[in-house]
Coordinates of C-alpha atoms and ligand atoms in Angstrom, one line a residue:
X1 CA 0.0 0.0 0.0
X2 CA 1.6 3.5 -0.8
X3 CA 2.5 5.5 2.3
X4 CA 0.9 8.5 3.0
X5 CA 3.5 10.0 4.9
X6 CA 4.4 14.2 3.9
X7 CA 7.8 14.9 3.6
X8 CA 9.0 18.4 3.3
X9 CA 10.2 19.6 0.2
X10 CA 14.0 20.9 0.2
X11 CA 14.1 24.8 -0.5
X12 CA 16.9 24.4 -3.5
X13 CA 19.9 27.4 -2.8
X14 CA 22.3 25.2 -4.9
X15 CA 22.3 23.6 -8.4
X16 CA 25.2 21.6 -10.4
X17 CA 24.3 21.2 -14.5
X18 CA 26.8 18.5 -15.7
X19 CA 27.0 19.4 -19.0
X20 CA 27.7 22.5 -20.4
X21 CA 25.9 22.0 -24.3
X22 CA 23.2 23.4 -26.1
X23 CA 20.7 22.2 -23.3
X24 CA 22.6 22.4 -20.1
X25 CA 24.4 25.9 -21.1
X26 CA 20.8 27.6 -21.8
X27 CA 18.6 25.8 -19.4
X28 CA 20.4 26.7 -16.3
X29 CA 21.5 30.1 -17.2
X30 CA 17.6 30.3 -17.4
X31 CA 17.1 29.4 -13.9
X32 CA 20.1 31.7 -12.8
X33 CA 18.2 34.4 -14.6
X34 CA 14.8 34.0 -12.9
X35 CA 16.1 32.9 -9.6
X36 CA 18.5 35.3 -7.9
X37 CA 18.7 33.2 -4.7
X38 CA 19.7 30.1 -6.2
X39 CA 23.7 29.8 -7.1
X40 CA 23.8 27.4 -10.7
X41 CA 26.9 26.2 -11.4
X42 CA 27.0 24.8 -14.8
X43 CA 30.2 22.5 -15.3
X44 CA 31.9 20.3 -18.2
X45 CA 34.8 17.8 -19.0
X46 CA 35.1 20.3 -22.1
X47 CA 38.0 22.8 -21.0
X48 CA 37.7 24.7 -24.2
X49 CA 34.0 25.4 -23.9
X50 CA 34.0 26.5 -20.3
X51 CA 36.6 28.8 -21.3
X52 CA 34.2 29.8 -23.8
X53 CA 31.2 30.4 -21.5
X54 CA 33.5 32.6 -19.6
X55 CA 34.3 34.8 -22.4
X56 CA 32.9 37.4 -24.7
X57 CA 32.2 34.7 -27.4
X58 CA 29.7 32.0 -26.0
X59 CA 29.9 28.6 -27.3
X60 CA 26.9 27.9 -29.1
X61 CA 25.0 31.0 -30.6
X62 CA 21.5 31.2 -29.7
X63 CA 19.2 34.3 -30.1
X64 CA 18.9 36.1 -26.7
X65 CA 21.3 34.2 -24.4
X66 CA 24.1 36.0 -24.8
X67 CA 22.1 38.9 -22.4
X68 CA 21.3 36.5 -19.7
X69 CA 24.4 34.6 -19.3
X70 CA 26.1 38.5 -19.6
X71 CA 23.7 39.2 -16.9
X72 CA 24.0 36.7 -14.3
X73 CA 27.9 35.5 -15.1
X74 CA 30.2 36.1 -11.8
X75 CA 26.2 36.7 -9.9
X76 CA 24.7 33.5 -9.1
X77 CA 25.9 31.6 -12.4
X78 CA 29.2 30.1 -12.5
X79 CA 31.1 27.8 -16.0
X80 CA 33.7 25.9 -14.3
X81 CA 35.6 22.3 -15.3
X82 CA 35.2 21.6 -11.3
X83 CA 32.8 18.7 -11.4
X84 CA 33.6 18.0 -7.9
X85 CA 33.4 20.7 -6.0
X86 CA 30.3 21.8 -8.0
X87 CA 28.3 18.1 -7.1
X88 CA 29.5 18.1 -3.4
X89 CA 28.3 21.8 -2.7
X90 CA 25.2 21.2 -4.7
X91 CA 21.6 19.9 -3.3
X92 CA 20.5 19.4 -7.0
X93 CA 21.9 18.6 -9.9
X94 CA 21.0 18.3 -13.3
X95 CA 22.7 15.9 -15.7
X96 CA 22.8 17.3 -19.0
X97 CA 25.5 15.2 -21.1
X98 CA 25.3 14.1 -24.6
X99 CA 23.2 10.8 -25.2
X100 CA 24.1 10.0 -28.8
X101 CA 23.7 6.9 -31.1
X102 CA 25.8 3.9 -30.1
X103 CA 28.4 3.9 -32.9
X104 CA 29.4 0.1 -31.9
X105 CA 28.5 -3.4 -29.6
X106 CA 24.9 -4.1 -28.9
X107 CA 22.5 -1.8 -30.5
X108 CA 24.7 -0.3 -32.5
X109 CA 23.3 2.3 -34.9
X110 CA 19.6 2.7 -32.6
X111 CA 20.6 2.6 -28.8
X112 CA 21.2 5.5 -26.8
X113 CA 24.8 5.5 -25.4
X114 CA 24.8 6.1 -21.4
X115 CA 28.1 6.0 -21.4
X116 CA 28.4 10.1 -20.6
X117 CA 25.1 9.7 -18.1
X118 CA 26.6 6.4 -16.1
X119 CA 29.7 8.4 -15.7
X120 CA 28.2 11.3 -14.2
X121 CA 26.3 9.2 -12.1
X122 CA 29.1 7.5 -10.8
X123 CA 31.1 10.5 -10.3
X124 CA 28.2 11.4 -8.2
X125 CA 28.3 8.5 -6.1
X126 CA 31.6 8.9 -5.3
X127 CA 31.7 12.3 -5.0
X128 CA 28.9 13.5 -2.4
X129 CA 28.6 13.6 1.0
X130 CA 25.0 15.0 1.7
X131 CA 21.9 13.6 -0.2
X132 CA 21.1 15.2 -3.2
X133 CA 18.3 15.5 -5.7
X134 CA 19.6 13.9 -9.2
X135 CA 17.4 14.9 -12.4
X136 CA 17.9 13.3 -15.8
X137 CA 17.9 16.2 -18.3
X138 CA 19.5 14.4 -21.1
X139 CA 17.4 12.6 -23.2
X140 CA 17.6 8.9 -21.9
X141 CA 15.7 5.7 -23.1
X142 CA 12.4 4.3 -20.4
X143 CA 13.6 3.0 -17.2
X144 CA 17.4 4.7 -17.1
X145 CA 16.3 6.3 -13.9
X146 CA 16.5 3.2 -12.2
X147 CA 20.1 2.3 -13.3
X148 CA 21.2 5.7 -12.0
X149 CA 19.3 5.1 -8.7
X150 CA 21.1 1.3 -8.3
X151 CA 24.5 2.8 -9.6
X152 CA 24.6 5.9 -6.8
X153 CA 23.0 3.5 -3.8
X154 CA 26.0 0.7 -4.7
X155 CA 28.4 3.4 -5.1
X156 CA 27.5 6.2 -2.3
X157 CA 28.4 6.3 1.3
X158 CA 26.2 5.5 3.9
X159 CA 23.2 7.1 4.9
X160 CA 23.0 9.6 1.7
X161 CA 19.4 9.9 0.0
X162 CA 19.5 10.4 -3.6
X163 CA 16.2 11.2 -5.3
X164 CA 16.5 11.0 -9.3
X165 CA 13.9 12.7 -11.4
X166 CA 13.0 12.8 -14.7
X167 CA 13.0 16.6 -16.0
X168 CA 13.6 16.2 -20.1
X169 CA 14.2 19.1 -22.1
X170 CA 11.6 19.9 -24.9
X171 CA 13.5 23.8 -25.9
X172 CA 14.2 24.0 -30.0
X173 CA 17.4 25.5 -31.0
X174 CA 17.2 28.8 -32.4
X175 CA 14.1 29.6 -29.9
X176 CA 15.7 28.2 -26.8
X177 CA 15.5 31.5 -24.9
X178 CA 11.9 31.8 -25.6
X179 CA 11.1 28.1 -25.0
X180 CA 12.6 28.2 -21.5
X181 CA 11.4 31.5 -20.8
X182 CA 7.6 30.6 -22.2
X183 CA 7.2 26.8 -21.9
X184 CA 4.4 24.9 -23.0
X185 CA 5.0 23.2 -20.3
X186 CA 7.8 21.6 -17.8
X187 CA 7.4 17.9 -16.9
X188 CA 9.1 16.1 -13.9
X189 CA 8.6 12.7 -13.4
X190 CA 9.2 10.9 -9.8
X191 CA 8.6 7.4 -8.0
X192 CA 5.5 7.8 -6.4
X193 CA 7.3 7.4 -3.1
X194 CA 6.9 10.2 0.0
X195 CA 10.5 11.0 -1.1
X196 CA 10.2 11.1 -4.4
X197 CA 6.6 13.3 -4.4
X198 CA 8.6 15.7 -2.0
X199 CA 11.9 15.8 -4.3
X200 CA 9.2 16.3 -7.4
X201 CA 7.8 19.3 -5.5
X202 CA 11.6 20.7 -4.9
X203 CA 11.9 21.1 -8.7
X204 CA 8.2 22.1 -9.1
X205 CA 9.2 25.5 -6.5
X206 CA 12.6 26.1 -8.8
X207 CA 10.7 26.2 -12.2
X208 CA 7.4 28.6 -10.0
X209 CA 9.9 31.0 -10.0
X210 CA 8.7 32.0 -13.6
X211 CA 6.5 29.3 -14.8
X212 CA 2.5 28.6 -13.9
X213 CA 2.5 25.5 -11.8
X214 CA -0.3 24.8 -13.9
X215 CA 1.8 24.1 -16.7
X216 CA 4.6 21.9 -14.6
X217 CA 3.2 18.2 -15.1
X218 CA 4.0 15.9 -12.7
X219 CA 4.0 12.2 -13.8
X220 CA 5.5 9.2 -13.1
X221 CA 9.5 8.8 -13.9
X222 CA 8.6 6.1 -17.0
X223 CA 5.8 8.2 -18.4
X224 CA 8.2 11.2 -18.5
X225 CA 11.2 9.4 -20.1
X226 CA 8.8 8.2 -22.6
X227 CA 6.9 11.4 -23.3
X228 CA 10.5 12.8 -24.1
X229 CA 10.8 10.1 -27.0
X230 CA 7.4 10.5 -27.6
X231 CA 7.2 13.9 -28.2
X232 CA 10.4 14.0 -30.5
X233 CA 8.7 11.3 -32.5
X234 CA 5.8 12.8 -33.2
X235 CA 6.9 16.0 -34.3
X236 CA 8.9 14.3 -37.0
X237 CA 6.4 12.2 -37.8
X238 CA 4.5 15.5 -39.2
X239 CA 7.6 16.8 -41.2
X240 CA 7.9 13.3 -43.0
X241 CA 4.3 13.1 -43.4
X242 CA 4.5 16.7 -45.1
X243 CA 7.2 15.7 -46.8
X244 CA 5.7 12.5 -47.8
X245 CA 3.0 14.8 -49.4
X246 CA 5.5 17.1 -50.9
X247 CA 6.8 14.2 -53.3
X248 CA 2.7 13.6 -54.9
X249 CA 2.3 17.3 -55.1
X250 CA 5.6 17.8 -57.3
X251 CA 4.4 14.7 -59.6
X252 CA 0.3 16.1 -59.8
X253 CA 1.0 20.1 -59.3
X254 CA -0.7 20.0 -56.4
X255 CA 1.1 22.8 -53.9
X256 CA 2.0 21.4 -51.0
X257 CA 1.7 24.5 -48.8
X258 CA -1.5 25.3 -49.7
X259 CA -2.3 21.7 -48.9
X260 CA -0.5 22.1 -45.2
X261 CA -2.5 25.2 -44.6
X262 CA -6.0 23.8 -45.4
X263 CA -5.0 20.5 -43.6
X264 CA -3.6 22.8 -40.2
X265 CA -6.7 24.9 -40.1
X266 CA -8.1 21.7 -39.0
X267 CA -7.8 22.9 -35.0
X268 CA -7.6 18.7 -34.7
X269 CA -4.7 18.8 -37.1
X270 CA -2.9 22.1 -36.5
X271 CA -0.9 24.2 -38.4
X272 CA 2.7 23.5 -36.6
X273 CA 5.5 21.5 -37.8
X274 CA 3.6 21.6 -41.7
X275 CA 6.3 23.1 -43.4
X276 CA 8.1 21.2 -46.0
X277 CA 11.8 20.6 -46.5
X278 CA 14.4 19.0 -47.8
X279 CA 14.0 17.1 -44.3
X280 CA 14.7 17.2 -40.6
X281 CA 17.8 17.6 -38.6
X282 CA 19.1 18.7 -35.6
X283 CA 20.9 16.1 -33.0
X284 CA 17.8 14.8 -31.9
X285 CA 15.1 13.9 -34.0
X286 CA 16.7 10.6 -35.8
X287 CA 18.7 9.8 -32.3
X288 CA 15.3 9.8 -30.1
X289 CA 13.5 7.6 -32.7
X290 CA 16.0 5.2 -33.8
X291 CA 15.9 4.7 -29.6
X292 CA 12.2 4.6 -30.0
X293 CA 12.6 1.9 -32.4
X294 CA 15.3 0.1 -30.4
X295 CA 13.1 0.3 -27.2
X296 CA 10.2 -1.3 -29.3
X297 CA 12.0 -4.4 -30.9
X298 CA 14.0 -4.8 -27.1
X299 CA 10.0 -5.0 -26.2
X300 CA 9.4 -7.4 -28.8
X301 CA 7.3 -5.2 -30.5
X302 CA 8.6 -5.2 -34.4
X303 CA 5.0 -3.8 -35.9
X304 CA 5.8 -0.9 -33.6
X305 CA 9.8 -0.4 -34.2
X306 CA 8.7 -0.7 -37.6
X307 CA 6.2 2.2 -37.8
X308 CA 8.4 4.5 -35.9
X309 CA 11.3 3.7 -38.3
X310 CA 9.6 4.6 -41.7
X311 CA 9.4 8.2 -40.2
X312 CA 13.4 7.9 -40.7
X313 CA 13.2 5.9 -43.8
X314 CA 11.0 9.0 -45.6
X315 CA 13.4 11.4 -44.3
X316 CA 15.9 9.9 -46.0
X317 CA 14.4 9.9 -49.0
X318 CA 13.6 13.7 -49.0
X319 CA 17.1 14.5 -49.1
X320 CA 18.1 12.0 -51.7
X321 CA 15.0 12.8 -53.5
X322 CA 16.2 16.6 -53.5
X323 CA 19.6 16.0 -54.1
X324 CA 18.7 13.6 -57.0
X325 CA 16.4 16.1 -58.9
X326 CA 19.5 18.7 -58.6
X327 CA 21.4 16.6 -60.5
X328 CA 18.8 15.5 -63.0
X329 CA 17.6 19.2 -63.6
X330 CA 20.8 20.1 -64.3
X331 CA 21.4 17.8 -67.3
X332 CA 22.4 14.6 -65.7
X333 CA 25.7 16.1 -64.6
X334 CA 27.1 18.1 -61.8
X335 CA 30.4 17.4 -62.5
X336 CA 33.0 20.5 -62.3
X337 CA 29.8 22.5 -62.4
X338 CA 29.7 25.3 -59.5
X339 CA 26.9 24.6 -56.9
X340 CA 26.2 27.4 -54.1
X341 CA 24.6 26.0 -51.2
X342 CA 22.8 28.7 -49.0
X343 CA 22.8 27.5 -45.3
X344 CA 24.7 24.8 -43.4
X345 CA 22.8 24.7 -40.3
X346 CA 20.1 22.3 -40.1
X347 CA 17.9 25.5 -39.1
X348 CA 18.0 29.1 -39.3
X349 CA 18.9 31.1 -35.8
X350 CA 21.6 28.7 -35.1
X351 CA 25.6 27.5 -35.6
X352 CA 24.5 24.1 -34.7
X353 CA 24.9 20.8 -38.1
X354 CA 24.5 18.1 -36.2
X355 CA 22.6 15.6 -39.0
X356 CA 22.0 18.9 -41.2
X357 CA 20.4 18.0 -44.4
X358 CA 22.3 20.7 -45.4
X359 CA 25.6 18.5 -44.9
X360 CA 24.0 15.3 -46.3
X361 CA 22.9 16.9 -49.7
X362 CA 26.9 18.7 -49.9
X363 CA 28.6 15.4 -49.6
X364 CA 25.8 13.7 -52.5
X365 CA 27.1 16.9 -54.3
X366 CA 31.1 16.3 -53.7
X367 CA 30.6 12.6 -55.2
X368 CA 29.3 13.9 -58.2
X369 CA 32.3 15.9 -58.3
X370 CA 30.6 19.6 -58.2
X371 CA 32.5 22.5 -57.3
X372 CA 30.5 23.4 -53.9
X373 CA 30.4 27.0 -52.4
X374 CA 28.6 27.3 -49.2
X375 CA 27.6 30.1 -47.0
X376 CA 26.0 30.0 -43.7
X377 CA 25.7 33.2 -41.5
X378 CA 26.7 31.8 -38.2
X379 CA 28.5 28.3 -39.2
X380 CA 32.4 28.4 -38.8
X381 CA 34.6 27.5 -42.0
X382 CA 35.9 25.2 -39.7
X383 CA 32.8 23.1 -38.6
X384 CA 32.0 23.1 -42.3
X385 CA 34.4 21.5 -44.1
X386 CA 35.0 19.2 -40.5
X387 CA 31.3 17.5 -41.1
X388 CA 32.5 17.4 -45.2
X389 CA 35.7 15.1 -44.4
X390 CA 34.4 11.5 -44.9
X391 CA 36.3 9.9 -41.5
X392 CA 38.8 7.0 -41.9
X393 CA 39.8 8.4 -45.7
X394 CA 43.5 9.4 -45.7
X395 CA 44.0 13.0 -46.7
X396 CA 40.5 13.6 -47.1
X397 CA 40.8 17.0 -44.7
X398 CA 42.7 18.2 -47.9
X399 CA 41.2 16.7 -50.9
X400 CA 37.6 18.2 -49.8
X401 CA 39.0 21.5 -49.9
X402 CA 39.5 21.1 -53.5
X403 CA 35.8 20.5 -54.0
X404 CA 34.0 22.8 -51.5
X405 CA 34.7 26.6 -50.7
X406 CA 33.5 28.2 -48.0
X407 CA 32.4 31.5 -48.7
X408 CA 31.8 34.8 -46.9
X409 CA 28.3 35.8 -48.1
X410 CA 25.5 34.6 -50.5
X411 CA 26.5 36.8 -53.2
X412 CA 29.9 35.4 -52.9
X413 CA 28.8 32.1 -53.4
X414 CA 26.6 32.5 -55.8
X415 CA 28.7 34.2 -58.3
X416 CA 29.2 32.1 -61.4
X417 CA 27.5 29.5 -60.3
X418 CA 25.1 27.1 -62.1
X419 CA 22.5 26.3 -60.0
X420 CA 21.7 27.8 -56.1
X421 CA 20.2 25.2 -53.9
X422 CA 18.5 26.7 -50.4
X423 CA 19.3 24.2 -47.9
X424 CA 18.4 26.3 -44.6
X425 CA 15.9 28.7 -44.4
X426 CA 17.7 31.4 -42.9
X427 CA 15.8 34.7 -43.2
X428 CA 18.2 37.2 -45.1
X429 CA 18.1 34.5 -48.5
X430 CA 14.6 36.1 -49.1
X431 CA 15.8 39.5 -49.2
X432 CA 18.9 38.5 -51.1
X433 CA 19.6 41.2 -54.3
X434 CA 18.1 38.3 -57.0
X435 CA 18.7 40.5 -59.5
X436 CA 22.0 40.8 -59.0
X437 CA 22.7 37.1 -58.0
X438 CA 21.1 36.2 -61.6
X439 CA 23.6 38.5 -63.6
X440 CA 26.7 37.0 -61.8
X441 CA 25.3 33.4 -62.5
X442 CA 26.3 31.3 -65.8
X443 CA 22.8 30.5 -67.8
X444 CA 20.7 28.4 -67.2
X445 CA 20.6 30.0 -63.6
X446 CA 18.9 27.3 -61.9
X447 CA 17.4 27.7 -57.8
X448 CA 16.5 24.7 -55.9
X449 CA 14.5 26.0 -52.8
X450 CA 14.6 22.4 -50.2
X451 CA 12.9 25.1 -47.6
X452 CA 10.0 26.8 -49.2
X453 CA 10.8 30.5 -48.5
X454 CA 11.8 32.2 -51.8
X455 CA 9.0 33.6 -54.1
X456 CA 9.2 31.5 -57.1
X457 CA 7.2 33.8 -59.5
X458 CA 9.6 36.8 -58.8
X459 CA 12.6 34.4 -59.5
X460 CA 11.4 33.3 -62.8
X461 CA 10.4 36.9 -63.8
X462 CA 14.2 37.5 -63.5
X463 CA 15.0 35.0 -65.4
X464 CA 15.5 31.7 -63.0
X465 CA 14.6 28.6 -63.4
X466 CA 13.4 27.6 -60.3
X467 CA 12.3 24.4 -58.3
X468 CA 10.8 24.4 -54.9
X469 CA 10.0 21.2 -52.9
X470 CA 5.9 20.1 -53.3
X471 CA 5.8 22.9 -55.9
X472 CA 5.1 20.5 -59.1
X473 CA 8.0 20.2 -61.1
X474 CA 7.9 23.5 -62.9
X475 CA 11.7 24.5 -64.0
Ligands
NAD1 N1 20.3 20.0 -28.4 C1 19.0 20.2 -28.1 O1 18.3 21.0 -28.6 C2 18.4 19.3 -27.1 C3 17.1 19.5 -26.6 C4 16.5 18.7 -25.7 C5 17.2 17.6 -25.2 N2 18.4 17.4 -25.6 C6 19.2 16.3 -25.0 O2 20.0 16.8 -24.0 C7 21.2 16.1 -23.9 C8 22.4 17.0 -24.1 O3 22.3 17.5 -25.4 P1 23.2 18.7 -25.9 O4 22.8 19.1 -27.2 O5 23.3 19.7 -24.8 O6 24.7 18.0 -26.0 P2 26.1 18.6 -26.1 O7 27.0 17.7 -26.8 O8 26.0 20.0 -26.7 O9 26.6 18.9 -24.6 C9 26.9 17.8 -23.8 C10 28.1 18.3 -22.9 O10 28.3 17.3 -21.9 C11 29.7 17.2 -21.6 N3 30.0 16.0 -20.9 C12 29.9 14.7 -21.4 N4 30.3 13.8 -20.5 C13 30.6 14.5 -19.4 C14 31.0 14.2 -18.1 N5 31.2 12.9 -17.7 N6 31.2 15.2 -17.2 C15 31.1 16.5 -17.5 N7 30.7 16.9 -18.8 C16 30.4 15.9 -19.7 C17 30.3 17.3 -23.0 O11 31.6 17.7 -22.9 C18 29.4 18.4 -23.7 O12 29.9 19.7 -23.5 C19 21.1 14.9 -24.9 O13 20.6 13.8 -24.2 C20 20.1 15.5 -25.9 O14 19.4 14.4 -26.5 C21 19.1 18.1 -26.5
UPG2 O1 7.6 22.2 -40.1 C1 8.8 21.9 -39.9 C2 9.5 22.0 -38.7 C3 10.8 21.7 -38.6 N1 11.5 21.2 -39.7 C4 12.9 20.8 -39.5 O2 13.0 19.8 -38.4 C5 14.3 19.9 -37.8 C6 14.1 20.1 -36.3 O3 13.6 21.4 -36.0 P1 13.1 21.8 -34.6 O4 12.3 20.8 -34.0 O5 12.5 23.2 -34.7 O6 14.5 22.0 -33.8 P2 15.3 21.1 -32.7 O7 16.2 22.0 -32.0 O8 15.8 19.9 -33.3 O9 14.1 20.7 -31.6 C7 13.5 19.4 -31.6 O10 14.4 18.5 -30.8 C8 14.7 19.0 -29.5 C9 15.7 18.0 -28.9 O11 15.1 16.9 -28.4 C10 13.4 19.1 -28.7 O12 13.6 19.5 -27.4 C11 12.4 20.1 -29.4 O13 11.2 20.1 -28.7 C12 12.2 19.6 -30.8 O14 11.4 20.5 -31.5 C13 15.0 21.1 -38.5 O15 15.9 20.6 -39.4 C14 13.9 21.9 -39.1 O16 14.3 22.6 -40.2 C15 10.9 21.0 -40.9 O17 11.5 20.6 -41.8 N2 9.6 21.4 -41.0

């Protein structure tokens, strides 16, 4: 029978973030900002990107945080490589470490490695001498809570309580700041213990700080690692539905934005998360399904992995489906012909390419030999041609320079070129000088839009031909 016993909730004055990335940097720099009283101390392995935190140029570029990490810096936030000190002083702490795609062993290519969240949780163990409240932040497959909970009781001294919650992170990149600052809601799962009801609450009083309690769900600690998975899973269900869509309008000339907008107007359907592309991206969306789908067939549920899976499967063909018409437009051959590629990231309003199509379409491109120019506002030269190098080939860091060129605006890139794909929808490429761009290009000047944002029938009056994905095929 479940106790009834109250505990008091712990007031929370201290808070360690392992993990100093795009969620753990922006999250608790949030909670420094809207709580004075509460000292965050945000810490990493990562000596180069603490240094980073602490200086003028952040790591990771995200609209708005730059004020509130300016703000509370040297205050009550604090970037340090201290892991220590920062769990040992803390009463909560968030784990906040990368959970990517095993690369090898069991699972390899759909689990979620722990690696990173069983060695913070270790460290903890050892580490702490007064209890503490643990919460998952990183995105971590059903039931991980309870391998943290039996790795810090085998691990801990005696008589030290450690209460592990399940607090997943649903901000966007690019809208972080808002996301945090505006949730749809915040959703911490616990063990429906005494203790775990009262460590729940402890979080719920953090996040009341600037959030309706209303909107803070409280669930159990499965229900909330799922929902995470779930959540990601769904939303890119839409996009390869859309996109799915996109492929039958190009064939009939139906218009696959007008189709999205009289399907969203639907208030069951909705109009979010309709847009066409050349597909998904971002480090999360293919990592929390392919753990979906690992999760399922682990469960011996194949129908299920299987479902989740085509979601990937149609994604894939979107940007080989994109890329492919590129080449076929343009006579069969890219070879030696100039390509500009507008955008890197696999969004607009941020530096981040983790599994940009962006990247996936530009090394289709460098195997048809094309000469590839790229420009991305906010993506260094650096990262660029690093996610071009095909790993394990010997000298490739050199022989890709000979194929791509990163360039220092559109116009830069553009010049000469044969054809112009869009490949992230980055706001200043509709306000671009066309004109212009057309004069400088060789002829045919050919634009392949994979985002929907330019106006088509201003680009042909100019002169281009022009293809935009679920447009019909209308060159
Ligand atoms: N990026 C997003 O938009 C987003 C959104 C929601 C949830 N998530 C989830 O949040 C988690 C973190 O994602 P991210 O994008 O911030 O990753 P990231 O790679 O940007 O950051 C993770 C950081 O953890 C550090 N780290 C790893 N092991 C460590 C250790 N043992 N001790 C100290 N530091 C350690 C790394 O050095 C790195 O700086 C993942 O599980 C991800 O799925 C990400
Ligand atoms: O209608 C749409 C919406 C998005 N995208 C693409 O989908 C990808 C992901 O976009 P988005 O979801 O906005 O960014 P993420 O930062 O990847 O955020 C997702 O992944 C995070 C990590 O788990 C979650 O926290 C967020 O809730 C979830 O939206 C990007 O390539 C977008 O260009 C489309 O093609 N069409």
């Amino acid at each position: 029978m479940a106790s009834t016993q109250q505990i008091t909730p712990i007031k929370v004055q201290k808070i360690a973030c392992i993990g100093a990335g795009y969620v753990g940097g922006p999250t608790c720099s949030m909670i420094a900002y809207k709580c004075p009283h509460i000292q965050v101390t945000i810490v990493d392995v990562n000596q180069d990107r603490i240094n980073a935190w602490n200086s003028d140029s952040l790591p990771i570029y995200e609209p708005g945080l730059e004020a509130i990490v300016k703000e509370c810096r040297g205050r009550n936030l604090f970037f340090d490589t201290d892991i220590d000190k920062a769990i040992i002083e803390a009463d909560l702490i968030f784990v906040s470490v990368n959970t990517p795609t095993k690369k090898s062993g069991v699972g390899a290519g759909y689990a979620a490695d722990l690696f990173y969240v069983e060695l913070c949780t270790r460290r903890i163990a050892s580490v702490a001498t007064s209890s503490k409240i643990v919460v998952e932040k990183s995105t971590v497959p059903c039931r991980t809570a309870q391998s943290m909970r039996t790795i810090l009781e085998a691990n801990s001294r005696p008589g030290l309580r450690f209460d592990i919650l399940s607090n997943p992170e649903f901000l966007a990149e690019g809208t972080a700041i808002n996301d945090l600052a505006n949730p749809d809601r915040v959703l911490i799962g616990s063990l429906s213990t005494p203790e775990g009801r009262a460590a729940q609450l402890s979080l719920v009083d953090v996040y009341a700080n600037w959030v309706d309690r209303q909107r803070c769900i409280t669930t159990g600690l499965w229900s909330s690692e799922l929902t995470k998975l779930a959540a990601n899973a769904l939303l890119a269900q839409r996009i390869s539905s859309i996109n799915a869509l996109s492929a039958i309008c190009e064939v009939t000339g139906a218009d696959i934005d007008e189709v999205a907008h009289a399907c969203g107007i639907d208030s069951r359907i909705g109009p979010k998360f309709l847009k066409s592309s050349v597909g998904f991206g971002g480090s999360c969306f293919q990592k929390d399904i392919l753990n979906l789908v690992y999760l399922s067939e682990s469960l011996n549920l194949p129908e299920v992995a299987e479902y989740w899976k085509q979601v990937i499967t149609m994604n894939e063909y979107q940007k080989s489906r994109f890329a492919k018409n590129v080449v076929s437009s343009m006579f069969n051959t890219i070879t030696h012909k100039k390509l500009a590629v507008l955008g890197f990231a696999f969004k607009k309003d941020t530096g981040d390419t983790r599994e940009s199509p962006s990247a996936t379409v530009c090394r289709f491109f460098r195997q048809e030999n094309a000469r590839i120019s790229i420009y991305d506002p906010k993506v260094p030269e650096k990262q660029i041609f690093l996610d071009l190098t095909e790993p394990g080939v010997a000298d490739d860091s050199v022989a890709v320079k000979e194929h791509v060129k990163v360039c220092t605006s559109a116009m830069e890139a553009c010049t000469g070129a044969e054809g112009i794909c869009v490949l992230t929808e980055w706001d200043e490429f509709k306000s671009l000088d066309w004109e212009a761009i057309y004069e400088s290009m060789a002829k045919p000047a050919m634009v392949f839009d994979g985002r929907g944002i330019l106006d088509a029938d201003k680009l042909r009056s100019i002169g281009f031909k022009v293809f935009s994905i679920g447009k019909g095929v209308n060159l």
